[in-house]
Amino acid sequence: MVASIKPHRDEIGLIDGLMLIGGEWVAARDEKTWSHMHPATGEHVASFPVAGPEDVDRAVRAARTAFDEGPWPRTRAGERARTLRKIADLVRQHGDELLKLQALDNSVPLSFGSIYVTSADFIADAFDHHAGWTDKLAGETLPPYQGGDHLMMTLREPVGVVGAIIPWNAPLMLAAQKLAPAFAAGCTVVLKASEYATFAVLRLARLIEEAGLPPGVLNVVTGPGEPTGDALINHPMVDKLSFTGSRAVGSLIMHAAATGCKRVSLELGGKSPALVFPDAEVGAAAAVTMGTVTLGLSGQVCVAQTRALVHADAQEEFVATAQMIGSMVAYGNPFDPDVTSSPLINAKQLDRVLGLIARGQEEGATLVSGGVRAAGDLADGNFVMPTLFTGVSNDMAIAREEIFGPVLSVIPFTDEEEAVRIANDTEYGLSATVWTSDLKRAMRLTKAIRAGTVGINGYQVEPHAAFGGFRQSGLGREGGREAIESYTEVKTVLLPFTDEMM
Ligand code: NAD
């Protein structure tokens, strides 16, 4: 059996299971709670409130009052920046406990949580980065189009109350990517954490409170999509919905935004390709691509490059290396420093991944390795062995559906044109990597591929660059200027110098 996580829970001791509404830490009015079961061991970790419509209403009204009457939207840019930087400092100081709480939430191993996008530094940097935008939210001055002697200019103002909803896979990072630009712009927020990753977000909210944000600027409601998320997206006092999650729920969010005429940003799923040519460092391409579907979150990552489009001449080396990387994955208790990868988040996702693996075999793909639930000591957790398919054609379910598990599909191609056609033959468009030593080809393909981010011989997420999807991978961008501007409205101001416009 995987060693119990309970001693770690008791050692951290920061789980209070209350939500933040209008500056107070409260239970749900009807006292309903959700029991969080750990995905690696099946143990009960702790409980947190399920916010009903009445709780969500209180949270939205608190955010509304804080926006309409409170100091935050009217606070000088430099002051807002200072508060955001203080949040960043507190996140760095409390990085260890945040990552431990995240491991209790979703079982992301500490060995992975402390590096790259899930690290406390990355999360803190997101607040620091957006702090820098507060005094750069500039409008324009424009020449008058019609006659008259007047000054015409645009101002950027905060969009208002933001309803932010995040998934479970990288809760701290994804919360930061919404909260930091919203606060920087002067908005107030009701954040709904995922029911599968709540405790780390609640701790982050405590740190944000400690940094001195006025009451009501951040409210956190906990609970599942129904009733909590549903009440938030349909609340008439919310001005903007900012969502990260699956395409199916994203579509519901967009409907709610359409009904309420709300602004909306969506960060959804992907079925991203890695295009591997024989002139590339094929071993590196295989290691990175298989790494995106196995290491850390076991492929439960929006930017996992789950379709490896590999030229016939590079197949042998690619498959051998990918298989070797898969065999290096170590599952278990996320607090064990030797563990590299996480279980699937819940039993529903376990069934779905195993079902898609079976479908791949039925449709004629060759299963090279994995394909089964982990047994023995790992049997109580939702672990699936790292899975590699070859001989996949792009019309198979494993090449079309976002599996969100440790499954890589190798799809052969023979020339550049075919590679681009297969890469773009998807409903998604989040990320891609082109692996080649031919710079001209790299740039030709980068332009031809319909995806929000394209890597050339490597891939990573940068917090200060626009991140988002083409097509059904989303709407809008997080990171950089695009993110902060999406939390603003543009107001045009006319200032006549003469009586001509009166
Ligand atoms: P999900 O869509 O099931 O849930 C996301 C959030 O929506 C959760 O907080 C959930 O409670 C809430 N929700 C569910 N039903 C709702 C409803 N009816 N109304 C309002 N809210 C509702 O996604 P998940 O399983 O938590 O996360 C996995 C998905 O997230 C994948 O598709 C992945 O690609 C995507 N994702 C995208 C990005 C990105 O930046 N593009 C990043 C991480 C994850």
XYZ file of C-alpha atoms and ligand atoms in Angstrom:
546
model
C 0.000 0.000 0.000
C 1.013 3.586 -0.584
C 2.002 5.062 2.793
C -0.789 7.004 4.459
C -0.886 10.744 3.822
C -2.554 11.384 7.184
C 0.701 12.055 9.113
C 1.534 14.775 6.557
C -1.928 16.260 6.900
C -1.538 16.365 10.676
C 1.958 17.835 10.423
C 0.825 20.653 8.090
C -2.214 21.347 10.251
C -3.413 24.299 8.169
C -6.691 22.865 6.996
C -9.613 24.777 8.404
C -12.245 24.186 5.714
C -13.905 27.604 5.800
C -14.570 29.946 2.891
C -13.882 33.665 2.600
C -16.920 35.910 2.125
C -16.820 39.662 2.656
C -13.722 39.474 4.854
C -15.066 36.691 7.096
C -14.186 32.998 7.182
C -17.467 31.105 7.178
C -19.125 27.708 6.731
C -21.967 27.206 4.265
C -25.308 28.561 5.544
C -26.865 25.085 5.322
C -23.657 23.541 6.742
C -23.258 21.174 3.794
C -19.710 19.892 3.306
C -17.670 17.955 0.759
C -15.288 15.179 1.861
C -12.012 15.235 0.018
C -10.597 11.759 -0.668
C -6.904 11.600 -1.529
C -6.323 10.271 -5.075
C -3.177 8.280 -4.168
C -4.579 6.429 -1.166
C -8.354 6.846 -1.180
C -8.146 8.256 2.367
C -10.388 11.013 3.637
C -8.228 14.140 3.958
C -10.636 16.751 5.355
C -13.916 18.484 4.489
C -14.820 21.928 3.234
C -18.117 23.784 2.740
C -20.350 23.365 -0.276
C -21.479 26.915 -1.027
C -25.118 27.027 -2.055
C -26.793 29.812 -4.055
C -27.326 31.851 -0.893
C -23.614 31.708 0.031
C -22.586 32.553 -3.530
C -25.015 35.470 -3.513
C -23.435 36.809 -0.315
C -19.969 36.475 -1.854
C -20.966 38.258 -5.072
C -22.712 41.052 -3.148
C -19.584 41.489 -1.015
C -17.474 41.761 -4.182
C -20.023 44.174 -5.701
C -19.990 46.437 -2.649
C -16.189 46.324 -2.504
C -16.116 47.358 -6.159
C -18.833 50.019 -6.114
C -18.069 51.561 -2.735
C -14.747 50.230 -1.492
C -11.274 51.680 -1.864
C -9.644 49.045 -4.101
C -10.699 50.200 -7.606
C -9.889 53.767 -6.543
C -6.527 52.901 -4.955
C -3.515 54.488 -6.648
C -1.612 52.218 -9.020
C 1.555 52.283 -6.917
C -0.389 51.190 -3.837
C -2.037 48.309 -5.690
C 1.411 47.244 -6.957
C 2.785 47.258 -3.411
C -0.026 44.995 -2.202
C 0.519 42.562 -5.086
C 4.250 42.453 -4.325
C 3.470 41.741 -0.690
C 1.315 38.807 -1.788
C 4.273 37.585 -3.869
C 6.603 37.832 -0.852
C 4.162 35.933 1.381
C 3.769 33.195 -1.257
C 7.551 32.788 -1.376
C 7.786 32.702 2.443
C 5.026 30.087 2.690
C 5.936 28.169 -0.463
C 6.607 24.871 1.307
C 3.273 24.707 3.076
C 1.382 25.751 -0.082
C 2.978 22.918 -2.046
C 2.293 20.428 0.729
C -1.360 21.456 0.777
C -1.423 21.073 -3.010
C -0.047 17.539 -2.601
C -2.861 16.825 -0.129
C -5.325 18.196 -2.667
C -4.356 16.604 -5.962
C -1.319 14.448 -5.160
C 1.137 16.423 -7.295
C 4.429 15.063 -5.925
C 6.546 17.515 -3.932
C 9.468 16.590 -6.200
C 7.536 18.134 -9.100
C 5.581 20.788 -7.222
C 8.766 22.588 -6.341
C 9.904 23.036 -9.936
C 8.741 25.140 -12.851
C 5.072 26.188 -13.238
C 3.795 24.551 -10.075
C 6.536 26.080 -7.927
C 5.937 28.778 -5.310
C 8.368 31.037 -7.182
C 6.325 30.814 -10.377
C 3.147 31.643 -8.447
C 4.829 34.547 -6.651
C 6.293 35.778 -9.945
C 2.779 35.951 -11.422
C 1.837 38.480 -8.703
C 5.091 40.407 -9.160
C 4.645 40.443 -12.927
C 1.122 41.865 -12.751
C 2.169 44.358 -10.053
C 4.314 45.870 -12.791
C 1.260 46.434 -14.985
C -0.716 48.558 -12.533
C 0.923 51.817 -13.658
C 1.117 50.845 -17.328
C -2.598 50.471 -18.036
C -2.479 53.324 -20.460
C -5.142 54.646 -22.827
C -4.546 56.638 -25.997
C -4.968 60.199 -27.209
C -6.527 60.367 -30.662
C -6.896 63.098 -33.257
C -10.552 64.277 -33.626
C -12.279 62.644 -36.616
C -14.953 65.313 -37.058
C -14.440 69.063 -36.769
C -13.998 70.830 -33.515
C -11.100 71.585 -31.337
C -11.141 68.930 -28.666
C -9.049 66.371 -26.925
C -10.140 62.770 -27.371
C -8.656 60.072 -25.188
C -9.300 56.591 -23.874
C -9.018 55.409 -20.292
C -8.761 51.836 -19.028
C -10.985 51.106 -16.059
C -11.478 47.852 -14.105
C -14.184 45.618 -15.562
C -15.913 45.162 -12.184
C -16.790 41.965 -10.320
C -15.021 38.897 -11.709
C -16.353 35.349 -11.245
C -13.226 33.177 -11.538
C -13.437 29.384 -11.755
C -10.391 27.124 -11.807
C -9.693 23.395 -12.242
C -7.831 21.103 -9.878
C -4.595 20.304 -11.720
C -2.491 23.399 -10.920
C -4.757 25.254 -8.487
C -2.230 27.748 -7.110
C -0.751 28.710 -10.448
C -4.130 28.976 -12.151
C -5.587 31.007 -9.279
C -2.606 33.375 -9.492
C -2.991 33.788 -13.260
C -6.529 35.095 -12.676
C -6.253 36.914 -9.344
C -3.064 38.840 -10.112
C -4.292 40.633 -13.272
C -7.781 41.133 -11.819
C -6.383 42.793 -8.672
C -3.821 44.755 -10.685
C -6.616 46.196 -12.826
C -8.654 47.141 -9.726
C -11.330 44.441 -9.976
C -12.934 42.507 -7.145
C -13.236 38.720 -7.386
C -15.305 35.726 -6.341
C -13.051 32.705 -6.884
C -14.427 29.176 -7.010
C -11.773 26.556 -6.376
C -12.191 23.059 -7.784
C -13.838 20.554 -5.458
C -10.780 18.334 -6.107
C -8.208 20.959 -5.048
C -9.466 23.343 -2.416
C -7.135 23.496 0.584
C -4.099 25.096 -1.071
C -6.319 27.796 -2.592
C -7.876 28.550 0.809
C -4.385 28.946 2.283
C -3.410 31.270 -0.608
C -6.519 33.343 0.185
C -5.353 33.671 3.816
C -1.985 34.979 2.599
C -3.682 37.428 0.247
C -5.799 38.669 3.144
C -2.659 39.048 5.250
C -1.114 41.220 2.524
C -3.758 43.821 3.269
C -6.313 43.536 0.476
C -9.513 45.278 1.688
C -12.407 42.957 2.721
C -14.633 41.839 -0.146
C -11.956 42.303 -2.846
C -11.260 38.558 -2.752
C -14.007 36.106 -1.855
C -13.517 32.354 -2.161
C -16.428 29.939 -2.446
C -15.886 26.194 -2.320
C -17.900 23.305 -3.705
C -18.639 21.528 -6.972
C -19.997 22.814 -10.292
C -23.544 22.220 -9.069
C -24.642 24.125 -7.048
C -21.634 26.407 -6.417
C -20.249 27.119 -9.901
C -23.694 27.297 -11.456
C -24.822 29.955 -8.958
C -21.703 32.015 -9.653
C -21.824 31.991 -13.458
C -25.517 32.923 -13.490
C -25.334 35.680 -10.887
C -26.505 38.967 -12.429
C -24.046 41.096 -10.427
C -20.984 39.411 -11.953
C -19.494 41.478 -14.800
C -16.928 39.021 -16.143
C -16.437 35.261 -16.056
C -12.887 33.977 -16.189
C -12.771 30.210 -16.521
C -10.100 27.543 -16.786
C -11.259 23.969 -17.242
C -12.738 21.512 -19.680
C -14.275 22.359 -23.025
C -17.660 20.958 -21.946
C -17.923 23.202 -18.887
C -16.379 26.086 -20.857
C -19.294 25.865 -23.243
C -21.734 26.147 -20.281
C -19.816 29.180 -19.052
C -20.076 30.809 -22.468
C -23.832 30.185 -22.536
C -24.193 31.775 -19.102
C -22.081 34.731 -20.259
C -24.248 35.098 -23.368
C -27.456 35.023 -21.309
C -26.176 37.609 -18.836
C -24.205 39.649 -21.455
C -21.059 39.187 -19.356
C -17.474 39.451 -20.514
C -15.857 36.009 -20.722
C -12.378 34.466 -20.929
C -11.908 30.729 -21.403
C -8.786 28.581 -20.998
C -9.829 25.110 -22.102
C -8.360 21.793 -23.102
C -6.043 20.611 -25.834
C -4.901 17.747 -28.033
C -1.539 19.221 -28.774
C 0.921 17.836 -31.324
C 4.698 17.441 -31.256
C 6.029 17.281 -34.847
C 9.276 15.319 -34.968
C 11.503 15.328 -38.080
C 14.477 13.011 -38.563
C 16.953 15.943 -38.557
C 15.938 16.799 -34.968
C 17.491 15.592 -31.725
C 14.982 12.755 -31.741
C 15.896 11.448 -28.281
C 15.305 14.884 -26.728
C 12.012 15.209 -28.605
C 10.844 11.840 -27.294
C 11.951 12.569 -23.725
C 10.208 15.959 -23.598
C 7.038 14.754 -25.320
C 6.663 11.614 -23.192
C 7.593 13.783 -20.185
C 4.599 16.077 -20.816
C 2.236 13.101 -20.559
C 3.881 11.262 -17.667
C 5.962 13.414 -15.313
C 4.377 15.442 -12.531
C 0.681 15.412 -13.308
C 0.650 12.193 -15.412
C -0.693 13.924 -18.491
C -3.388 15.826 -16.599
C -2.078 19.025 -18.113
C -3.811 21.202 -20.698
C -0.608 21.592 -22.726
C 0.387 17.900 -22.665
C 1.631 17.032 -26.154
C -0.400 13.886 -26.508
C -0.064 13.443 -30.271
C 3.514 12.692 -31.332
C 3.610 13.148 -35.108
C 6.819 11.316 -35.925
C 8.460 11.005 -39.356
C 8.853 7.386 -40.439
C 12.685 7.697 -40.312
C 12.630 8.844 -36.672
C 10.107 6.303 -35.353
C 12.462 3.689 -33.973
C 14.561 6.047 -31.860
C 11.531 8.053 -30.766
C 9.563 5.025 -29.565
C 12.546 3.460 -27.755
C 13.271 6.699 -25.829
C 9.610 7.406 -25.034
C 9.238 3.884 -23.672
C 12.349 4.321 -21.546
C 11.009 7.612 -20.073
C 7.704 5.887 -19.302
C 9.524 3.123 -17.454
C 11.263 5.695 -15.213
C 7.987 7.017 -13.773
C 7.678 6.403 -10.015
C 4.236 6.480 -8.432
C 3.316 6.580 -4.746
C 2.889 8.969 -1.840
C 3.390 12.539 -3.143
C 5.435 13.417 -0.034
C 8.035 10.760 -0.917
C 10.920 12.605 -2.660
C 11.463 9.700 -5.082
C 7.906 9.864 -6.455
C 7.780 11.605 -9.829
C 4.162 11.450 -10.949
C 0.614 11.675 -9.689
C -2.412 9.381 -9.820
C -5.508 10.342 -11.802
C -7.635 12.752 -9.825
C -10.700 10.563 -9.221
C -12.421 7.273 -10.057
C -14.438 8.845 -12.883
C -11.279 9.999 -14.610
C -9.679 6.586 -14.027
C -12.602 4.867 -15.801
C -12.515 7.374 -18.636
C -8.777 6.948 -19.272
C -8.951 3.144 -19.142
C -11.986 3.274 -21.469
C -10.111 5.381 -24.025
C -7.095 3.049 -23.840
C -9.415 0.084 -24.594
C -10.943 2.062 -27.445
C -7.466 2.696 -28.905
C -6.804 -1.048 -28.978
C -10.232 -1.794 -30.505
C -9.609 0.791 -33.226
C -6.323 -0.914 -34.200
C -3.546 1.085 -32.513
C -0.554 -0.913 -31.214
C -0.122 -0.816 -27.437
C 3.641 -0.687 -26.816
C 3.599 -0.275 -23.042
C 1.308 0.417 -20.103
C -2.408 0.429 -20.798
C -3.441 -0.892 -17.387
C -4.183 0.316 -13.896
C -1.197 -0.016 -11.568
C -1.462 -3.048 -9.288
C 0.168 -4.278 -6.070
C 1.002 -1.538 -3.587
C -0.566 1.060 -5.862
C -3.935 -0.669 -6.236
C -5.806 1.656 -3.836
C -4.863 4.783 -5.787
C -6.026 5.936 -9.249
C -2.730 5.086 -10.957
C -2.509 4.156 -14.651
C 0.779 2.844 -16.012
C 2.488 5.183 -18.533
C 0.974 4.208 -21.855
C 2.480 4.396 -25.322
C 0.593 3.667 -28.545
C 2.116 3.459 -32.030
C 0.420 3.068 -35.401
C -2.222 5.609 -34.383
C -4.218 7.333 -37.091
C -5.566 10.790 -36.439
C -9.208 9.731 -36.697
C -8.985 7.335 -33.714
C -10.569 8.401 -30.427
C -7.140 8.416 -28.692
C -5.965 11.013 -31.233
C -9.065 13.198 -31.013
C -10.190 13.207 -27.371
C -8.371 15.044 -24.614
C -7.563 11.941 -22.518
C -6.070 13.794 -19.510
C -3.960 10.835 -18.468
C -0.536 9.268 -19.119
C -1.171 8.242 -22.733
C 0.984 9.169 -25.748
C -0.140 8.379 -29.306
C 2.530 8.135 -31.991
C 1.143 9.055 -35.421
C 3.410 8.480 -38.433
C 3.836 10.977 -41.304
C 5.986 11.089 -44.413
C 6.295 14.756 -45.426
C 5.944 18.266 -44.062
C 2.600 18.933 -45.712
C 1.073 15.813 -44.203
C 2.495 16.701 -40.770
C 0.859 20.146 -40.839
C -2.435 18.695 -42.034
C -2.518 16.170 -39.160
C -1.366 18.760 -36.614
C -4.230 21.073 -37.561
C -6.809 18.287 -37.866
C -8.171 18.785 -34.336
C -10.896 20.833 -32.681
C -8.330 22.237 -30.253
C -5.369 24.600 -30.687
C -3.508 25.169 -27.434
C 0.139 24.294 -28.005
C 2.562 22.515 -30.349
C 6.274 21.843 -30.647
C 8.218 21.514 -33.880
C 11.348 19.392 -33.583
C 13.792 19.985 -36.453
C 17.280 21.421 -37.022
C 16.118 23.170 -40.202
C 15.315 26.744 -39.145
C 13.395 27.577 -42.314
C 11.186 24.534 -41.855
C 10.716 25.383 -38.168
C 9.449 28.856 -39.056
C 7.274 27.609 -41.956
C 5.582 25.142 -39.611
C 5.300 27.596 -36.733
C 3.282 29.884 -38.998
C 1.187 27.053 -40.419
C 0.181 25.478 -37.099
C -3.069 26.787 -35.576
C -2.173 26.925 -31.873
C -1.796 29.593 -29.174
C 1.826 28.701 -28.368
C 4.344 26.960 -30.630
C 7.720 25.794 -29.340
C 10.711 25.088 -31.566
C 12.842 22.246 -30.187
C 11.414 22.728 -26.689
C 8.347 23.906 -24.809
C 7.460 25.711 -21.618
C 4.816 28.053 -20.206
C 6.035 31.607 -19.543
C 4.038 33.650 -17.001
C 4.646 36.995 -18.729
C 3.771 35.883 -22.281
C 0.266 35.580 -23.693
C -1.038 32.058 -23.110
C -4.263 30.664 -24.536
C -5.890 28.712 -27.263
C -7.064 28.888 -30.840
C -10.434 27.321 -31.719
C -12.041 25.232 -28.964
C -9.006 25.582 -26.669
C -10.359 28.886 -25.467
C -11.077 32.544 -25.810
C -8.698 35.302 -24.689
C -5.233 35.059 -23.184
C -3.636 34.855 -19.740
C -0.223 36.397 -19.019
C 1.223 39.637 -20.326
C -0.620 42.688 -21.656
C -3.522 40.656 -23.054
C -4.356 39.313 -19.585
C -4.488 42.588 -17.728
C -6.360 44.317 -20.540
C -9.020 41.602 -20.423
C -9.862 42.793 -16.886
C -10.509 46.349 -18.092
C -13.127 48.337 -19.956
C -12.144 51.116 -22.363
C -13.795 54.465 -21.799
C -13.567 57.256 -24.395
C -13.410 60.806 -23.058
C -14.155 63.914 -25.134
C -12.927 67.275 -23.919
C -13.873 70.224 -26.162
C -11.764 73.395 -26.031
C -14.407 75.467 -27.895
C -18.216 75.738 -27.927
C -18.417 73.867 -31.259
C -19.529 70.527 -29.698
C -22.131 72.013 -27.350
P -13.808 20.898 -15.263
O -14.260 21.682 -16.435
O -14.513 19.636 -14.930
O -13.911 21.798 -13.932
C -13.313 23.081 -13.897
C -14.042 23.926 -12.866
O -15.379 24.154 -13.322
C -14.151 23.277 -11.495
O -13.959 24.252 -10.498
C -15.585 22.760 -11.487
O -16.145 22.642 -10.208
C -16.279 23.860 -12.287
N -17.583 23.473 -12.840
C -17.990 22.242 -13.228
N -19.274 22.304 -13.674
C -19.668 23.597 -13.581
C -20.889 24.286 -13.871
N -21.966 23.662 -14.333
N -20.941 25.611 -13.662
C -19.858 26.279 -13.177
N -18.687 25.669 -12.857
C -18.589 24.350 -13.062
O -12.250 20.660 -15.447
P -11.226 19.885 -14.515
O -11.438 18.415 -14.623
O -11.199 20.494 -13.162
O -9.850 20.270 -15.232
C -9.410 19.671 -16.388
C -9.642 20.512 -17.617
O -9.069 21.807 -17.445
C -8.975 19.938 -18.848
O -9.830 20.007 -19.944
C -7.763 20.850 -19.048
O -7.276 20.869 -20.367
C -8.311 22.148 -18.607
N -7.231 23.073 -18.257
C -6.968 24.106 -19.112
C -5.913 24.981 -18.836
C -5.594 26.131 -19.757
O -4.930 27.051 -19.318
N -6.023 26.100 -21.017
C -5.156 24.788 -17.673
C -5.463 23.718 -16.829
C -6.506 22.871 -17.133
